[in-house]
Coordinates of C-alpha atoms and ligand atoms in Angstrom, one line a residue:
M1 CA 49.5 169.3 105.7
V2 CA 51.0 166.8 103.2
M3 CA 51.6 163.1 104.0
N4 CA 55.1 163.4 105.4
Q5 CA 54.2 166.4 107.5
W6 CA 51.4 164.3 109.1
E7 CA 53.9 161.5 109.7
E8 CA 56.3 163.9 111.4
F9 CA 53.4 165.4 113.4
L10 CA 52.1 162.0 114.5
A11 CA 55.4 160.4 115.3
P12 CA 55.5 161.5 119.0
Y13 CA 51.9 160.4 119.4
K14 CA 52.8 156.9 118.1
Q15 CA 55.8 156.8 120.4
A16 CA 53.6 157.8 123.3
I17 CA 51.0 155.1 122.6
D18 CA 53.7 152.4 122.3
E19 CA 55.3 153.4 125.6
L20 CA 52.1 153.9 127.5
K21 CA 50.6 150.6 126.3
I22 CA 53.7 148.8 127.7
K23 CA 53.6 150.8 131.0
L24 CA 49.8 150.4 131.6
K25 CA 49.8 146.7 130.6
G26 CA 52.7 146.3 132.9
L27 CA 50.5 147.4 135.8
R28 CA 48.2 144.4 135.2
K29 CA 51.2 142.1 135.0
Q30 CA 52.4 143.4 138.4
Y31 CA 49.0 142.6 139.9
E32 CA 49.1 139.1 138.3
S33 CA 52.3 138.3 140.1
S34 CA 51.0 139.6 143.4
D35 CA 48.1 137.9 145.2
K36 CA 45.8 141.0 144.8
P37 CA 43.1 140.9 142.1
S38 CA 43.9 143.2 139.2
P39 CA 41.6 146.3 138.8
I40 CA 42.7 146.3 135.1
E41 CA 41.2 143.7 132.8
F42 CA 42.9 144.9 129.5
V43 CA 44.3 148.0 127.9
T44 CA 44.0 149.3 124.3
G45 CA 45.4 152.3 122.6
R46 CA 45.3 154.1 119.2
V47 CA 46.5 157.1 117.4
K48 CA 43.5 159.0 116.0
P49 CA 43.1 158.4 112.3
I50 CA 44.2 161.5 110.2
S51 CA 40.7 161.8 108.6
S52 CA 39.2 161.9 112.1
I53 CA 41.7 164.6 113.2
I54 CA 40.8 166.7 110.1
D55 CA 37.0 166.3 110.7
K56 CA 37.2 167.2 114.3
A57 CA 39.6 170.2 113.7
N58 CA 37.1 171.5 111.1
Q59 CA 34.0 171.0 113.4
R60 CA 35.8 172.8 116.3
N61 CA 37.6 175.4 114.3
I62 CA 41.0 174.3 115.5
P63 CA 43.8 175.6 113.3
F64 CA 46.4 172.9 112.4
D65 CA 49.1 174.8 114.3
R66 CA 47.1 174.6 117.5
L67 CA 46.4 170.8 117.3
R68 CA 49.0 169.8 119.9
E69 CA 47.5 172.2 122.4
E70 CA 43.8 171.8 121.7
M71 CA 43.1 168.3 120.5
Y72 CA 43.8 166.1 123.5
D73 CA 42.6 162.7 122.1
I74 CA 45.1 162.3 119.2
A75 CA 46.8 159.8 121.5
G76 CA 44.1 157.7 123.2
L77 CA 44.2 154.8 125.6
R78 CA 41.4 152.7 127.3
M79 CA 41.7 150.7 130.5
M80 CA 38.9 148.2 131.0
C81 CA 37.9 147.1 134.5
Q82 CA 35.6 144.3 135.7
F83 CA 33.9 146.4 138.4
V84 CA 32.8 150.0 138.8
D85 CA 34.8 150.4 142.0
D86 CA 38.0 149.4 140.2
I87 CA 37.8 152.6 138.2
D88 CA 38.6 154.7 141.2
V89 CA 41.6 152.5 142.0
V90 CA 42.9 152.9 138.5
V91 CA 42.4 156.7 138.5
E92 CA 44.3 156.9 141.8
L93 CA 47.2 154.8 140.3
L94 CA 47.4 157.2 137.4
R95 CA 47.3 160.3 139.6
Q96 CA 50.3 158.9 141.6
R97 CA 52.6 158.2 138.7
Q98 CA 55.8 160.2 138.3
D99 CA 56.2 159.7 134.5
F100 CA 53.2 161.9 133.5
E101 CA 51.0 164.6 134.9
V102 CA 47.2 164.4 135.1
V103 CA 45.9 167.7 133.7
E104 CA 42.2 167.1 133.6
E105 CA 39.6 164.6 134.8
R106 CA 36.1 164.1 133.5
N107 CA 33.8 161.9 135.5
Y108 CA 31.1 160.5 133.2
V109 CA 30.6 157.6 135.5
E110 CA 28.9 159.8 138.1
Y111 CA 27.7 162.3 135.6
T112 CA 26.4 160.1 132.8
K113 CA 26.3 161.9 129.4
E114 CA 22.9 162.5 127.8
S115 CA 23.6 159.8 125.3
G116 CA 23.9 157.3 128.1
Y117 CA 27.7 157.2 127.8
R118 CA 29.6 156.3 131.0
S119 CA 33.4 156.3 131.5
Y120 CA 36.0 158.2 133.5
H121 CA 38.4 160.3 131.4
V122 CA 41.8 161.4 132.4
I123 CA 43.8 163.8 130.3
I124 CA 47.6 163.5 130.8
S125 CA 50.6 165.5 129.7
Y126 CA 53.3 163.0 128.7
P127 CA 56.9 163.8 128.1
I128 CA 58.5 162.3 125.0
E129 CA 62.2 162.1 124.3
T130 CA 63.0 162.9 120.7
L131 CA 66.2 163.7 118.7
H132 CA 65.3 167.4 119.1
G133 CA 64.9 167.2 122.9
Q134 CA 61.9 166.7 125.2
T135 CA 58.4 167.5 124.2
N136 CA 55.1 167.1 126.1
I137 CA 52.0 165.7 124.4
L138 CA 48.5 165.4 125.6
A139 CA 46.8 162.0 125.8
E140 CA 43.4 160.8 126.8
I141 CA 42.9 157.8 129.0
Q142 CA 39.3 156.4 129.2
I143 CA 38.7 154.1 132.1
R144 CA 35.5 152.0 132.0
T145 CA 34.0 148.7 132.9
L146 CA 33.5 145.9 130.4
A147 CA 29.8 146.7 130.4
M148 CA 30.4 150.4 129.7
N149 CA 32.8 149.5 127.0
F150 CA 30.3 147.1 125.3
W151 CA 27.7 149.8 125.2
A152 CA 30.1 152.6 124.0
T153 CA 31.5 150.4 121.3
I154 CA 28.1 149.5 119.9
E155 CA 26.8 153.1 120.2
H156 CA 30.0 154.4 118.4
T157 CA 29.3 152.1 115.5
L158 CA 25.7 153.2 115.2
R159 CA 26.7 156.8 115.6
Y160 CA 28.7 156.5 112.4
K161 CA 25.9 154.8 110.6
Y162 CA 23.2 157.5 111.6
D163 CA 25.6 160.4 112.0
G164 CA 24.3 160.8 115.6
D165 CA 20.7 161.3 114.4
Y166 CA 19.0 158.1 115.5
P167 CA 15.6 157.0 114.5
P168 CA 13.3 157.0 117.6
E169 CA 13.3 153.1 117.7
I170 CA 17.1 152.9 117.8
R171 CA 17.4 155.8 120.3
N172 CA 14.9 154.0 122.6
R173 CA 16.8 150.7 122.4
L174 CA 20.1 152.4 123.1
E175 CA 18.7 154.1 126.2
R176 CA 17.4 150.7 127.4
A177 CA 20.7 149.1 126.6
A178 CA 22.5 151.8 128.6
E179 CA 20.1 151.1 131.5
A180 CA 20.8 147.3 131.2
A181 CA 24.6 147.9 131.2
F182 CA 24.2 150.0 134.3
L183 CA 22.2 147.2 136.0
L184 CA 24.8 144.6 134.9
D185 CA 27.5 146.7 136.6
E186 CA 25.4 146.9 139.8
E187 CA 24.7 143.1 139.8
M188 CA 28.4 142.3 139.3
S189 CA 29.4 144.7 142.1
E190 CA 27.0 142.8 144.4
I191 CA 28.7 139.5 143.8
R192 CA 32.2 140.9 143.5
E193 CA 33.7 139.0 146.4
E194 CA 32.2 135.7 145.2
I195 CA 33.7 136.3 141.7
Q196 CA 37.1 137.2 143.0
E197 CA 37.3 134.2 145.3
A198 CA 36.5 132.0 142.2
Q199 CA 39.1 133.8 140.1
K200 CA 41.8 133.3 142.9
Y201 CA 40.8 129.6 143.1
Y202 CA 41.0 129.3 139.3
S203 CA 44.5 130.9 139.0
R204 CA 45.8 128.8 141.9
Q205 CA 44.6 125.6 140.2
K206 CA 46.2 126.8 137.0
S207 CA 49.6 127.5 138.5
N208 CA 49.5 124.1 140.5
K209 CA 48.7 122.3 137.2
H210 CA 51.7 124.0 135.5
K211 CA 54.0 123.0 138.4
H212 CA 53.0 119.4 137.9
D213 CA 53.2 119.4 134.1
Ligands
LIG1 N1 30.4 155.8 122.2 C1 30.4 157.0 122.7 N2 31.6 157.6 123.0 C2 31.6 158.8 123.6 C3 30.4 159.5 123.9 N3 30.8 160.7 124.4 C4 32.1 160.7 124.5 N4 32.7 159.6 124.0 C5 34.1 159.2 123.9 O1 34.8 160.1 124.7 C6 35.7 161.0 123.9 C7 35.8 162.4 124.5 O2 34.5 162.8 124.8 P1 34.3 164.2 125.7 O3 35.0 164.1 127.0 O4 32.8 164.4 125.7 O5 35.0 165.2 124.8 P2 34.5 166.3 123.9 O6 35.7 167.0 123.3 O7 33.5 167.2 124.7 O8 33.6 165.5 122.9 P3 34.0 164.6 121.6 O9 33.7 165.4 120.4 O10 33.1 163.4 121.7 O11 35.5 164.3 121.7 C8 35.1 160.8 122.5 O12 36.1 161.1 121.6 C9 34.6 159.4 122.5 O13 35.7 158.5 122.4 C10 29.2 158.9 123.5 O14 28.1 159.5 123.7 N5 29.2 157.7 122.9
LIG2 N1 41.0 156.9 124.2 C1 40.8 155.9 123.3 N2 41.5 154.8 123.5 C2 41.3 153.7 122.7 N3 40.6 153.8 121.6 C3 39.9 154.9 121.3 C4 40.0 156.1 122.2 N4 39.2 157.1 121.7 C5 38.6 156.6 120.6 N5 39.1 155.3 120.3 C6 38.7 154.4 119.2 O1 39.5 154.8 118.0 C7 38.7 154.6 116.8 C8 38.7 155.9 116.0 O2 38.3 156.9 116.9 P1 37.9 158.4 116.5 O3 39.0 159.2 117.2 O4 37.6 158.6 115.1 O5 36.5 158.4 117.3 P2 35.9 159.3 118.5 O6 36.7 159.1 119.7 O7 34.5 159.1 118.5 O8 36.3 160.7 117.9 P3 35.6 162.2 117.9 O9 36.0 162.7 119.3 O10 36.4 162.8 116.8 O11 34.2 162.0 117.6 C9 37.3 154.2 117.3 O12 37.2 152.8 117.2 C10 37.3 154.6 118.8 O13 36.4 153.8 119.5

């Protein structure tokens, strides 16, 4: 594919990411204006870089004319949560939406990957309105806690450096870090109510202060 063919191919994915970021960030805003604590801490999204699409297509033998059907992470979003239990709440919110359809779920929270990776993945089919009519694209939403995200971000960077083939010392440290992230999530869950009371108190103080400013 030449450059403007890529641009044309990626346009609906860019549009999907722009729309979905607004929609999913909107969920957090709705929680903020209610008195319920938000299960969503923050949302990010990206369109997969062209070089990464080409590498993955080559590794998996995916012909370019099958990319829309077979590569489901060209549009990718992440929803970060404070607590492990929030992940289920977010997944349920996604399942109940009318503006897209959940086509697959992968539970790497319960079934941790061998690398130590934990996250809940939801693949959706999302309708995009274009000049040529409606088209459905696949997008991947990764839902994870802040601790899971910290580990995965560091591991992703190292994976690039070592091409997934870690020296034993690094492998060992990554395993211990995954264990530490797991324990951190457990500890935070134990003091969840305490934390949420404090957050409620803090946001009440903040809004009182604004009223008096
Ligand atoms: N940092 C990190 N991220 C991972 C790992 N495994 C999966 N992911 C993330 O999850 C995405 C999808 O992973 P999977 O559900 O395993 O999909 P897959 O097609 O079997 O494998 P990938 O080649 O990793 O896309 C990846 O593109 C990464 O963003 C991991 O071990 N470490
Ligand atoms: N679903 C997602 N939401 C937000 N960011 C993502 C998502 N998936 C990957 N990213 C980020 O996008 C950047 C480029 O990702 P890229 O697609 O090359 O990585 P990857 O997910 O590891 O890919 P691959 O599956 O091809 O190994 C990285 O910083 C990665 O962390």
